[in-house]
Amino acid sequence: MENRTGLLSGIRVLDLTRVMSGPFCTSMLADMGAEIIKIEAPVTGDEARHFGPYQEDESTYFMMLNRAKQSVTVNLKSPEGIEIIRALIPQCDVLVENFRPGVMDRLGLGAEQVRALNPSMIYASISGFGQESPLADWPAFDLVIQAMSGIMSLTGPKGGPATAVGESIADVATGMFGAFGIVAALFDRERSGKGHTLDVAMLDSVMAMQLTGLSRQLYSGDTPRPAGNRHPVTYPVDSFPTSNGDIVMVCFSNASFVALCELMGKPELAEDPRFSTNAARNENEEELRGLISGWTAAQDQAELVSRLQAARIPAGPVWTLAQLAGSEHVEARQMVRQAEHPKFGTVPVVEQPVRVAGQKPRADQFVPTLGQHTDVILTRMAGKTADEIASLRKNKAI
């Protein structure tokens, strides 16, 4: 036990994913100590290797998503390539794939076909709409899922057009739910000895995140609309200007609103019928926002946040990514780590955020070049000789 390097140490994952949702899932497993064998197409590799931004000719997007994975090139269109995958399956605990539904079955690598080779395999399929859906054949990208999930209809300025969230939230959320399901399945396997087949859909994942909007839609039939930065039912929970940057504050109760009024030097506002209840504050939002903004706009951002927090009103500055990355918090939490890279020496990566008492983040963090680990994995796990590997390469199977 002393030699363990993470909670998932000893777990081996056969990673047939590409682009983002699947690779994000397996990167979380890698951060927790699992061994990830990433299968990529020869020559071109994962499509994400060709997505910007770039450092020289290497995708930094790919680097962020594929830390601590061993890259093995296998041609899945070649019978010899499929046989390589079949040779690896019995030695792995988890298989993760995010091809369009039906592709793995056609390759002879569907869940039942894989479980015939390894009955205890955890087989996770990530797709846009799930394996069994009227929309299963639709191509799914993050923006498409955001649009169909309803989250775009909630995002943006009040009265404005539907707006995408400023990150690939559908891909990320699906990856997290996928990792959660895999770990739960591994836990059950310890008790039952049985493998599991997991079906993780991007559209389902984003829907499951929208608790506030769905609590309105499903219980009252009230379809939410964009509300800007404010909370859709509680006010003032919103962003406000200061003299040197915006802040957010969360006055989530009558008591916190009374504290805000006192801080503003206008305690009488708390008794004003226009603002004395949450319903009244919502009804008179524009007028209240004007009063609060007039006060905050003259304040220094850092000083105002400090005063609000001292009054027990949750508040924070609106940061850019540059401010976040350079913050004392990120440094203290070691959120940006350096990973070994064969070409650049080291590159920055952001690992999964869960901190486990008594365990440090993995020390052997690295980012692979395309096919970097092909020979060593085929030798160690598939029993191939140097001559056999050379023949596979000549036949374009790897």
mmCIF file with all atom_site columns, C-alpha atoms in Angstrom, residues 22-220:
data_model
loop_
_atom_site.group_PDB
_atom_site.id
_atom_site.type_symbol
_atom_site.label_atom_id
_atom_site.label_alt_id
_atom_site.label_comp_id
_atom_site.label_asym_id
_atom_site.label_entity_id
_atom_site.label_seq_id
_atom_site.pdbx_PDB_ins_code
_atom_site.Cartn_x
_atom_site.Cartn_y
_atom_site.Cartn_z
_atom_site.occupancy
_atom_site.B_iso_or_equiv
_atom_site.pdbx_formal_charge
_atom_site.auth_seq_id
_atom_site.auth_comp_id
_atom_site.auth_asym_id
_atom_site.auth_atom_id
_atom_site.pdbx_PDB_model_num
ATOM 1   C CA . GLY A 1 22  ? -13.984 11.495  -23.251 1.00 0.00 ? 22  GLY A CA 1
ATOM 2   C CA . PRO A 1 23  ? -10.438 12.790  -22.785 1.00 0.00 ? 23  PRO A CA 1
ATOM 3   C CA . PHE A 1 24  ? -11.624 15.043  -19.944 1.00 0.00 ? 24  PHE A CA 1
ATOM 4   C CA . CYS A 1 25  ? -13.131 11.969  -18.282 1.00 0.00 ? 25  CYS A CA 1
ATOM 5   C CA . THR A 1 26  ? -9.954  9.913   -18.560 1.00 0.00 ? 26  THR A CA 1
ATOM 6   C CA . SER A 1 27  ? -7.753  12.845  -17.502 1.00 0.00 ? 27  SER A CA 1
ATOM 7   C CA . MET A 1 28  ? -9.627  12.912  -14.192 1.00 0.00 ? 28  MET A CA 1
ATOM 8   C CA . LEU A 1 29  ? -8.967  9.207   -13.743 1.00 0.00 ? 29  LEU A CA 1
ATOM 9   C CA . ALA A 1 30  ? -5.300  9.766   -14.605 1.00 0.00 ? 30  ALA A CA 1
ATOM 10  C CA . ASP A 1 31  ? -4.988  12.498  -11.996 1.00 0.00 ? 31  ASP A CA 1
ATOM 11  C CA . MET A 1 32  ? -6.262  10.028  -9.397  1.00 0.00 ? 32  MET A CA 1
ATOM 12  C CA . GLY A 1 33  ? -3.524  7.549   -10.282 1.00 0.00 ? 33  GLY A CA 1
ATOM 13  C CA . ALA A 1 34  ? -5.048  5.329   -12.984 1.00 0.00 ? 34  ALA A CA 1
ATOM 14  C CA . GLU A 1 35  ? -2.834  4.153   -15.836 1.00 0.00 ? 35  GLU A CA 1
ATOM 15  C CA . ILE A 1 36  ? -4.296  5.473   -19.099 1.00 0.00 ? 36  ILE A CA 1
ATOM 16  C CA . ILE A 1 37  ? -3.470  3.844   -22.432 1.00 0.00 ? 37  ILE A CA 1
ATOM 17  C CA . LYS A 1 38  ? -4.643  6.362   -25.019 1.00 0.00 ? 38  LYS A CA 1
ATOM 18  C CA . ILE A 1 39  ? -5.319  4.864   -28.429 1.00 0.00 ? 39  ILE A CA 1
ATOM 19  C CA . GLU A 1 40  ? -4.805  7.312   -31.306 1.00 0.00 ? 40  GLU A CA 1
ATOM 20  C CA . ALA A 1 41  ? -4.958  7.034   -35.072 1.00 0.00 ? 41  ALA A CA 1
ATOM 21  C CA . PRO A 1 42  ? -1.527  6.768   -36.717 1.00 0.00 ? 42  PRO A CA 1
ATOM 22  C CA . VAL A 1 43  ? -0.180  9.948   -38.345 1.00 0.00 ? 43  VAL A CA 1
ATOM 23  C CA . THR A 1 44  ? -3.110  12.223  -37.427 1.00 0.00 ? 44  THR A CA 1
ATOM 24  C CA . GLY A 1 45  ? -3.772  11.207  -33.827 1.00 0.00 ? 45  GLY A CA 1
ATOM 25  C CA . ASP A 1 46  ? -6.615  12.560  -31.719 1.00 0.00 ? 46  ASP A CA 1
ATOM 26  C CA . GLU A 1 47  ? -8.411  15.375  -33.576 1.00 0.00 ? 47  GLU A CA 1
ATOM 27  C CA . ALA A 1 48  ? -7.664  17.589  -30.587 1.00 0.00 ? 48  ALA A CA 1
ATOM 28  C CA . ARG A 1 49  ? -3.985  17.603  -31.562 1.00 0.00 ? 49  ARG A CA 1
ATOM 29  C CA . HIS A 1 50  ? -5.046  19.872  -34.425 1.00 0.00 ? 50  HIS A CA 1
ATOM 30  C CA . PHE A 1 51  ? -7.149  22.323  -32.369 1.00 0.00 ? 51  PHE A CA 1
ATOM 31  C CA . GLY A 1 52  ? -5.681  25.672  -31.425 1.00 0.00 ? 52  GLY A CA 1
ATOM 32  C CA . PRO A 1 53  ? -4.243  27.435  -29.595 1.00 0.00 ? 53  PRO A CA 1
ATOM 33  C CA . TYR A 1 54  ? -0.749  26.187  -30.321 1.00 0.00 ? 54  TYR A CA 1
ATOM 34  C CA . GLN A 1 55  ? 2.722   26.394  -28.849 1.00 0.00 ? 55  GLN A CA 1
ATOM 35  C CA . GLU A 1 56  ? 4.857   26.214  -31.959 1.00 0.00 ? 56  GLU A CA 1
ATOM 36  C CA . ASP A 1 57  ? 3.083   23.342  -33.774 1.00 0.00 ? 57  ASP A CA 1
ATOM 37  C CA . GLU A 1 58  ? 1.745   21.532  -30.692 1.00 0.00 ? 58  GLU A CA 1
ATOM 38  C CA . SER A 1 59  ? -1.839  22.010  -29.488 1.00 0.00 ? 59  SER A CA 1
ATOM 39  C CA . THR A 1 60  ? -1.957  23.422  -25.968 1.00 0.00 ? 60  THR A CA 1
ATOM 40  C CA . TYR A 1 61  ? -5.640  22.409  -25.904 1.00 0.00 ? 61  TYR A CA 1
ATOM 41  C CA . PHE A 1 62  ? -4.527  18.792  -26.350 1.00 0.00 ? 62  PHE A CA 1
ATOM 42  C CA . MET A 1 63  ? -1.862  19.148  -23.669 1.00 0.00 ? 63  MET A CA 1
ATOM 43  C CA . MET A 1 64  ? -4.377  20.325  -21.087 1.00 0.00 ? 64  MET A CA 1
ATOM 44  C CA . LEU A 1 65  ? -6.719  17.387  -21.810 1.00 0.00 ? 65  LEU A CA 1
ATOM 45  C CA . ASN A 1 66  ? -4.290  14.503  -22.141 1.00 0.00 ? 66  ASN A CA 1
ATOM 46  C CA . ARG A 1 67  ? -1.910  14.716  -19.233 1.00 0.00 ? 67  ARG A CA 1
ATOM 47  C CA . ALA A 1 68  ? -0.526  11.491  -17.754 1.00 0.00 ? 68  ALA A CA 1
ATOM 48  C CA . LYS A 1 69  ? -1.670  9.299   -20.665 1.00 0.00 ? 69  LYS A CA 1
ATOM 49  C CA . GLN A 1 70  ? 0.436   6.877   -22.672 1.00 0.00 ? 70  GLN A CA 1
ATOM 50  C CA . SER A 1 71  ? -0.087  7.461   -26.389 1.00 0.00 ? 71  SER A CA 1
ATOM 51  C CA . VAL A 1 72  ? -0.309  4.328   -28.536 1.00 0.00 ? 72  VAL A CA 1
ATOM 52  C CA . THR A 1 73  ? -1.092  4.567   -32.252 1.00 0.00 ? 73  THR A CA 1
ATOM 53  C CA . VAL A 1 74  ? -3.417  1.872   -33.581 1.00 0.00 ? 74  VAL A CA 1
ATOM 54  C CA . ASN A 1 75  ? -5.268  1.817   -36.895 1.00 0.00 ? 75  ASN A CA 1
ATOM 55  C CA . LEU A 1 76  ? -8.805  0.727   -35.987 1.00 0.00 ? 76  LEU A CA 1
ATOM 56  C CA . LYS A 1 77  ? -9.590  0.278   -39.685 1.00 0.00 ? 77  LYS A CA 1
ATOM 57  C CA . SER A 1 78  ? -7.005  -2.499  -39.876 1.00 0.00 ? 78  SER A CA 1
ATOM 58  C CA . PRO A 1 79  ? -7.766  -6.098  -38.779 1.00 0.00 ? 79  PRO A CA 1
ATOM 59  C CA . GLU A 1 80  ? -4.315  -6.196  -37.208 1.00 0.00 ? 80  GLU A CA 1
ATOM 60  C CA . GLY A 1 81  ? -5.133  -3.015  -35.324 1.00 0.00 ? 81  GLY A CA 1
ATOM 61  C CA . ILE A 1 82  ? -8.355  -4.488  -33.951 1.00 0.00 ? 82  ILE A CA 1
ATOM 62  C CA . GLU A 1 83  ? -6.427  -7.563  -32.818 1.00 0.00 ? 83  GLU A CA 1
ATOM 63  C CA . ILE A 1 84  ? -4.063  -5.301  -30.878 1.00 0.00 ? 84  ILE A CA 1
ATOM 64  C CA . ILE A 1 85  ? -7.019  -3.770  -29.037 1.00 0.00 ? 85  ILE A CA 1
ATOM 65  C CA . ARG A 1 86  ? -8.407  -7.246  -28.338 1.00 0.00 ? 86  ARG A CA 1
ATOM 66  C CA . ALA A 1 87  ? -5.045  -8.244  -26.889 1.00 0.00 ? 87  ALA A CA 1
ATOM 67  C CA . LEU A 1 88  ? -5.056  -5.247  -24.544 1.00 0.00 ? 88  LEU A CA 1
ATOM 68  C CA . ILE A 1 89  ? -8.644  -5.674  -23.306 1.00 0.00 ? 89  ILE A CA 1
ATOM 69  C CA . PRO A 1 90  ? -8.052  -8.598  -20.900 1.00 0.00 ? 90  PRO A CA 1
ATOM 70  C CA . GLN A 1 91  ? -5.337  -6.587  -19.141 1.00 0.00 ? 91  GLN A CA 1
ATOM 71  C CA . CYS A 1 92  ? -7.446  -3.477  -18.552 1.00 0.00 ? 92  CYS A CA 1
ATOM 72  C CA . ASP A 1 93  ? -10.089 -2.601  -15.964 1.00 0.00 ? 93  ASP A CA 1
ATOM 73  C CA . VAL A 1 94  ? -11.958 0.102   -17.861 1.00 0.00 ? 94  VAL A CA 1
ATOM 74  C CA . LEU A 1 95  ? -12.652 0.886   -21.514 1.00 0.00 ? 95  LEU A CA 1
ATOM 75  C CA . VAL A 1 96  ? -13.888 4.378   -22.382 1.00 0.00 ? 96  VAL A CA 1
ATOM 76  C CA . GLU A 1 97  ? -15.039 5.337   -25.872 1.00 0.00 ? 97  GLU A CA 1
ATOM 77  C CA . ASN A 1 98  ? -16.893 8.291   -27.389 1.00 0.00 ? 98  ASN A CA 1
ATOM 78  C CA . PHE A 1 99  ? -17.525 7.232   -30.967 1.00 0.00 ? 99  PHE A CA 1
ATOM 79  C CA . ARG A 1 100 ? -20.975 7.679   -32.447 1.00 0.00 ? 100 ARG A CA 1
ATOM 80  C CA . PRO A 1 101 ? -23.355 4.930   -31.245 1.00 0.00 ? 101 PRO A CA 1
ATOM 81  C CA . GLY A 1 102 ? -22.926 1.750   -33.256 1.00 0.00 ? 102 GLY A CA 1
ATOM 82  C CA . VAL A 1 103 ? -19.321 2.329   -34.337 1.00 0.00 ? 103 VAL A CA 1
ATOM 83  C CA . MET A 1 104 ? -17.771 0.145   -31.643 1.00 0.00 ? 104 MET A CA 1
ATOM 84  C CA . ASP A 1 105 ? -20.173 -2.713  -32.430 1.00 0.00 ? 105 ASP A CA 1
ATOM 85  C CA . ARG A 1 106 ? -19.195 -2.532  -36.100 1.00 0.00 ? 106 ARG A CA 1
ATOM 86  C CA . LEU A 1 107 ? -15.530 -2.706  -35.091 1.00 0.00 ? 107 LEU A CA 1
ATOM 87  C CA . GLY A 1 108 ? -16.212 -5.831  -33.061 1.00 0.00 ? 108 GLY A CA 1
ATOM 88  C CA . LEU A 1 109 ? -15.514 -3.905  -29.870 1.00 0.00 ? 109 LEU A CA 1
ATOM 89  C CA . GLY A 1 110 ? -19.017 -3.392  -28.474 1.00 0.00 ? 110 GLY A CA 1
ATOM 90  C CA . ALA A 1 111 ? -19.752 -3.882  -24.788 1.00 0.00 ? 111 ALA A CA 1
ATOM 91  C CA . GLU A 1 112 ? -20.823 -7.533  -25.063 1.00 0.00 ? 112 GLU A CA 1
ATOM 92  C CA . GLN A 1 113 ? -17.960 -8.354  -27.416 1.00 0.00 ? 113 GLN A CA 1
ATOM 93  C CA . VAL A 1 114 ? -15.469 -6.788  -25.017 1.00 0.00 ? 114 VAL A CA 1
ATOM 94  C CA . ARG A 1 115 ? -17.003 -8.480  -21.986 1.00 0.00 ? 115 ARG A CA 1
ATOM 95  C CA . ALA A 1 116 ? -16.547 -11.858 -23.688 1.00 0.00 ? 116 ALA A CA 1
ATOM 96  C CA . LEU A 1 117 ? -12.822 -11.145 -23.478 1.00 0.00 ? 117 LEU A CA 1
ATOM 97  C CA . ASN A 1 118 ? -12.930 -9.554  -20.019 1.00 0.00 ? 118 ASN A CA 1
ATOM 98  C CA . PRO A 1 119 ? -16.090 -10.238 -17.991 1.00 0.00 ? 119 PRO A CA 1
ATOM 99  C CA . SER A 1 120 ? -15.163 -7.743  -15.264 1.00 0.00 ? 120 SER A CA 1
ATOM 100 C CA . MET A 1 121 ? -14.545 -4.832  -17.656 1.00 0.00 ? 121 MET A CA 1
ATOM 101 C CA . ILE A 1 122 ? -16.149 -1.469  -16.909 1.00 0.00 ? 122 ILE A CA 1
ATOM 102 C CA . TYR A 1 123 ? -17.269 -0.295  -20.359 1.00 0.00 ? 123 TYR A CA 1
ATOM 103 C CA . ALA A 1 124 ? -18.181 3.387   -20.605 1.00 0.00 ? 124 ALA A CA 1
ATOM 104 C CA . SER A 1 125 ? -19.696 4.935   -23.719 1.00 0.00 ? 125 SER A CA 1
ATOM 105 C CA . ILE A 1 126 ? -19.893 8.719   -23.978 1.00 0.00 ? 126 ILE A CA 1
ATOM 106 C CA . SER A 1 127 ? -22.022 10.240  -26.728 1.00 0.00 ? 127 SER A CA 1
ATOM 107 C CA . GLY A 1 128 ? -24.135 13.262  -27.480 1.00 0.00 ? 128 GLY A CA 1
ATOM 108 C CA . PHE A 1 129 ? -27.566 11.739  -26.938 1.00 0.00 ? 129 PHE A CA 1
ATOM 109 C CA . GLY A 1 130 ? -26.947 8.279   -25.500 1.00 0.00 ? 130 GLY A CA 1
ATOM 110 C CA . GLN A 1 131 ? -26.871 4.835   -27.064 1.00 0.00 ? 131 GLN A CA 1
ATOM 111 C CA . GLU A 1 132 ? -30.668 4.554   -27.290 1.00 0.00 ? 132 GLU A CA 1
ATOM 112 C CA . SER A 1 133 ? -32.326 7.826   -28.255 1.00 0.00 ? 133 SER A CA 1
ATOM 113 C CA . PRO A 1 134 ? -34.298 9.050   -31.271 1.00 0.00 ? 134 PRO A CA 1
ATOM 114 C CA . LEU A 1 135 ? -31.383 11.464  -31.690 1.00 0.00 ? 135 LEU A CA 1
ATOM 115 C CA . ALA A 1 136 ? -28.612 8.897   -31.238 1.00 0.00 ? 136 ALA A CA 1
ATOM 116 C CA . ASP A 1 137 ? -27.287 9.371   -34.788 1.00 0.00 ? 137 ASP A CA 1
ATOM 117 C CA . TRP A 1 138 ? -27.020 13.151  -34.541 1.00 0.00 ? 138 TRP A CA 1
ATOM 118 C CA . PRO A 1 139 ? -23.448 14.482  -34.469 1.00 0.00 ? 139 PRO A CA 1
ATOM 119 C CA . ALA A 1 140 ? -22.838 16.158  -31.129 1.00 0.00 ? 140 ALA A CA 1
ATOM 120 C CA . PHE A 1 141 ? -20.534 19.051  -30.401 1.00 0.00 ? 141 PHE A CA 1
ATOM 121 C CA . ASP A 1 142 ? -20.525 21.197  -27.299 1.00 0.00 ? 142 ASP A CA 1
ATOM 122 C CA . LEU A 1 143 ? -22.334 24.129  -28.902 1.00 0.00 ? 143 LEU A CA 1
ATOM 123 C CA . VAL A 1 144 ? -25.079 21.865  -30.271 1.00 0.00 ? 144 VAL A CA 1
ATOM 124 C CA . ILE A 1 145 ? -25.630 20.352  -26.825 1.00 0.00 ? 145 ILE A CA 1
ATOM 125 C CA . GLN A 1 146 ? -25.617 23.747  -25.124 1.00 0.00 ? 146 GLN A CA 1
ATOM 126 C CA . ALA A 1 147 ? -28.252 24.937  -27.583 1.00 0.00 ? 147 ALA A CA 1
ATOM 127 C CA . MET A 1 148 ? -30.517 21.916  -27.147 1.00 0.00 ? 148 MET A CA 1
ATOM 128 C CA . SER A 1 149 ? -30.065 21.603  -23.371 1.00 0.00 ? 149 SER A CA 1
ATOM 129 C CA . GLY A 1 150 ? -31.760 24.907  -22.640 1.00 0.00 ? 150 GLY A CA 1
ATOM 130 C CA . ILE A 1 151 ? -28.698 26.365  -20.936 1.00 0.00 ? 151 ILE A CA 1
ATOM 131 C CA . MET A 1 152 ? -28.165 28.824  -23.795 1.00 0.00 ? 152 MET A CA 1
ATOM 132 C CA . SER A 1 153 ? -31.743 30.022  -23.376 1.00 0.00 ? 153 SER A CA 1
ATOM 133 C CA . LEU A 1 154 ? -30.880 30.982  -19.785 1.00 0.00 ? 154 LEU A CA 1
ATOM 134 C CA . THR A 1 155 ? -27.556 32.660  -20.517 1.00 0.00 ? 155 THR A CA 1
ATOM 135 C CA . GLY A 1 156 ? -26.881 36.247  -21.549 1.00 0.00 ? 156 GLY A CA 1
ATOM 136 C CA . PRO A 1 157 ? -28.323 39.685  -20.763 1.00 0.00 ? 157 PRO A CA 1
ATOM 137 C CA . LYS A 1 158 ? -31.950 40.091  -19.827 1.00 0.00 ? 158 LYS A CA 1
ATOM 138 C CA . GLY A 1 159 ? -34.010 40.260  -23.011 1.00 0.00 ? 159 GLY A CA 1
ATOM 139 C CA . GLY A 1 160 ? -30.986 39.317  -25.120 1.00 0.00 ? 160 GLY A CA 1
ATOM 140 C CA . PRO A 1 161 ? -30.403 36.394  -27.461 1.00 0.00 ? 161 PRO A CA 1
ATOM 141 C CA . ALA A 1 162 ? -29.543 32.888  -26.291 1.00 0.00 ? 162 ALA A CA 1
ATOM 142 C CA . THR A 1 163 ? -25.837 32.857  -25.447 1.00 0.00 ? 163 THR A CA 1
ATOM 143 C CA . ALA A 1 164 ? -23.335 30.045  -25.068 1.00 0.00 ? 164 ALA A CA 1
ATOM 144 C CA . VAL A 1 165 ? -21.462 29.652  -21.801 1.00 0.00 ? 165 VAL A CA 1
ATOM 145 C CA . GLY A 1 166 ? -17.879 30.825  -22.269 1.00 0.00 ? 166 GLY A CA 1
ATOM 146 C CA . GLU A 1 167 ? -16.376 27.340  -21.967 1.00 0.00 ? 167 GLU A CA 1
ATOM 147 C CA . SER A 1 168 ? -17.117 23.872  -23.340 1.00 0.00 ? 168 SER A CA 1
ATOM 148 C CA . ILE A 1 169 ? -19.351 23.108  -20.388 1.00 0.00 ? 169 ILE A CA 1
ATOM 149 C CA . ALA A 1 170 ? -21.228 20.231  -22.058 1.00 0.00 ? 170 ALA A CA 1
ATOM 150 C CA . ASP A 1 171 ? -18.003 18.365  -22.765 1.00 0.00 ? 171 ASP A CA 1
ATOM 151 C CA . VAL A 1 172 ? -16.603 19.044  -19.307 1.00 0.00 ? 172 VAL A CA 1
ATOM 152 C CA . ALA A 1 173 ? -19.795 18.105  -17.442 1.00 0.00 ? 173 ALA A CA 1
ATOM 153 C CA . THR A 1 174 ? -20.134 14.864  -19.402 1.00 0.00 ? 174 THR A CA 1
ATOM 154 C CA . GLY A 1 175 ? -16.527 13.972  -18.675 1.00 0.00 ? 175 GLY A CA 1
ATOM 155 C CA . MET A 1 176 ? -17.081 14.525  -14.964 1.00 0.00 ? 176 MET A CA 1
ATOM 156 C CA . PHE A 1 177 ? -20.278 12.463  -14.887 1.00 0.00 ? 177 PHE A CA 1
ATOM 157 C CA . GLY A 1 178 ? -18.480 9.753   -16.854 1.00 0.00 ? 178 GLY A CA 1
ATOM 158 C CA . ALA A 1 179 ? -15.613 9.634   -14.360 1.00 0.00 ? 179 ALA A CA 1
ATOM 159 C CA . PHE A 1 180 ? -18.114 9.547   -11.483 1.00 0.00 ? 180 PHE A CA 1
ATOM 160 C CA . GLY A 1 181 ? -19.948 6.609   -13.062 1.00 0.00 ? 181 GLY A CA 1
ATOM 161 C CA . ILE A 1 182 ? -16.717 4.717   -13.733 1.00 0.00 ? 182 ILE A CA 1
ATOM 162 C CA . VAL A 1 183 ? -15.506 5.070   -10.161 1.00 0.00 ? 183 VAL A CA 1
ATOM 163 C CA . ALA A 1 184 ? -18.924 3.976   -8.830  1.00 0.00 ? 184 ALA A CA 1
ATOM 164 C CA . ALA A 1 185 ? -18.833 0.940   -11.142 1.00 0.00 ? 185 ALA A CA 1
ATOM 165 C CA . LEU A 1 186 ? -15.314 0.062   -10.003 1.00 0.00 ? 186 LEU A CA 1
ATOM 166 C CA . PHE A 1 187 ? -16.483 0.241   -6.377  1.00 0.00 ? 187 PHE A CA 1
ATOM 167 C CA . ASP A 1 188 ? -19.380 -2.110  -7.071  1.00 0.00 ? 188 ASP A CA 1
ATOM 168 C CA . ARG A 1 189 ? -17.064 -4.492  -8.928  1.00 0.00 ? 189 ARG A CA 1
ATOM 169 C CA . GLU A 1 190 ? -15.040 -4.844  -5.732  1.00 0.00 ? 190 GLU A CA 1
ATOM 170 C CA . ARG A 1 191 ? -18.180 -6.201  -4.058  1.00 0.00 ? 191 ARG A CA 1
ATOM 171 C CA . SER A 1 192 ? -19.780 -8.157  -6.891  1.00 0.00 ? 192 SER A CA 1
ATOM 172 C CA . GLY A 1 193 ? -16.888 -9.025  -9.173  1.00 0.00 ? 193 GLY A CA 1
ATOM 173 C CA . LYS A 1 194 ? -19.042 -8.006  -12.121 1.00 0.00 ? 194 LYS A CA 1
ATOM 174 C CA . GLY A 1 195 ? -18.371 -5.523  -14.898 1.00 0.00 ? 195 GLY A CA 1
ATOM 175 C CA . HIS A 1 196 ? -20.786 -2.784  -15.906 1.00 0.00 ? 196 HIS A CA 1
ATOM 176 C CA . THR A 1 197 ? -21.805 -0.976  -19.080 1.00 0.00 ? 197 THR A CA 1
ATOM 177 C CA . LEU A 1 198 ? -22.225 2.783   -18.699 1.00 0.00 ? 198 LEU A CA 1
ATOM 178 C CA . ASP A 1 199 ? -24.130 5.039   -21.114 1.00 0.00 ? 199 ASP A CA 1
ATOM 179 C CA . VAL A 1 200 ? -23.315 8.725   -20.596 1.00 0.00 ? 200 VAL A CA 1
ATOM 180 C CA . ALA A 1 201 ? -25.055 11.335  -22.775 1.00 0.00 ? 201 ALA A CA 1
ATOM 181 C CA . MET A 1 202 ? -23.934 14.939  -23.125 1.00 0.00 ? 202 MET A CA 1
ATOM 182 C CA . LEU A 1 203 ? -27.486 16.268  -23.353 1.00 0.00 ? 203 LEU A CA 1
ATOM 183 C CA . ASP A 1 204 ? -28.488 14.388  -20.186 1.00 0.00 ? 204 ASP A CA 1
ATOM 184 C CA . SER A 1 205 ? -25.419 15.684  -18.372 1.00 0.00 ? 205 SER A CA 1
ATOM 185 C CA . VAL A 1 206 ? -26.137 19.350  -19.019 1.00 0.00 ? 206 VAL A CA 1
ATOM 186 C CA . MET A 1 207 ? -29.806 18.873  -18.208 1.00 0.00 ? 207 MET A CA 1
ATOM 187 C CA . ALA A 1 208 ? -28.906 17.314  -14.851 1.00 0.00 ? 208 ALA A CA 1
ATOM 188 C CA . MET A 1 209 ? -26.875 20.405  -13.916 1.00 0.00 ? 209 MET A CA 1
ATOM 189 C CA . GLN A 1 210 ? -29.728 22.880  -14.244 1.00 0.00 ? 210 GLN A CA 1
ATOM 190 C CA . LEU A 1 211 ? -31.378 22.529  -10.866 1.00 0.00 ? 211 LEU A CA 1
ATOM 191 C CA . THR A 1 212 ? -32.649 26.091  -10.464 1.00 0.00 ? 212 THR A CA 1
ATOM 192 C CA . GLY A 1 213 ? -34.180 26.317  -13.926 1.00 0.00 ? 213 GLY A CA 1
ATOM 193 C CA . LEU A 1 214 ? -35.704 22.843  -13.820 1.00 0.00 ? 214 LEU A CA 1
ATOM 194 C CA . SER A 1 215 ? -37.169 23.427  -10.354 1.00 0.00 ? 215 SER A CA 1
ATOM 195 C CA . ARG A 1 216 ? -39.186 26.203  -11.975 1.00 0.00 ? 216 ARG A CA 1
ATOM 196 C CA . GLN A 1 217 ? -39.965 24.413  -15.234 1.00 0.00 ? 217 GLN A CA 1
ATOM 197 C CA . LEU A 1 218 ? -40.975 21.039  -13.832 1.00 0.00 ? 218 LEU A CA 1
ATOM 198 C CA . TYR A 1 219 ? -42.896 22.230  -10.779 1.00 0.00 ? 219 TYR A CA 1
ATOM 199 C CA . SER A 1 220 ? -44.651 25.325  -12.044 1.00 0.00 ? 220 SER A CA 1
#
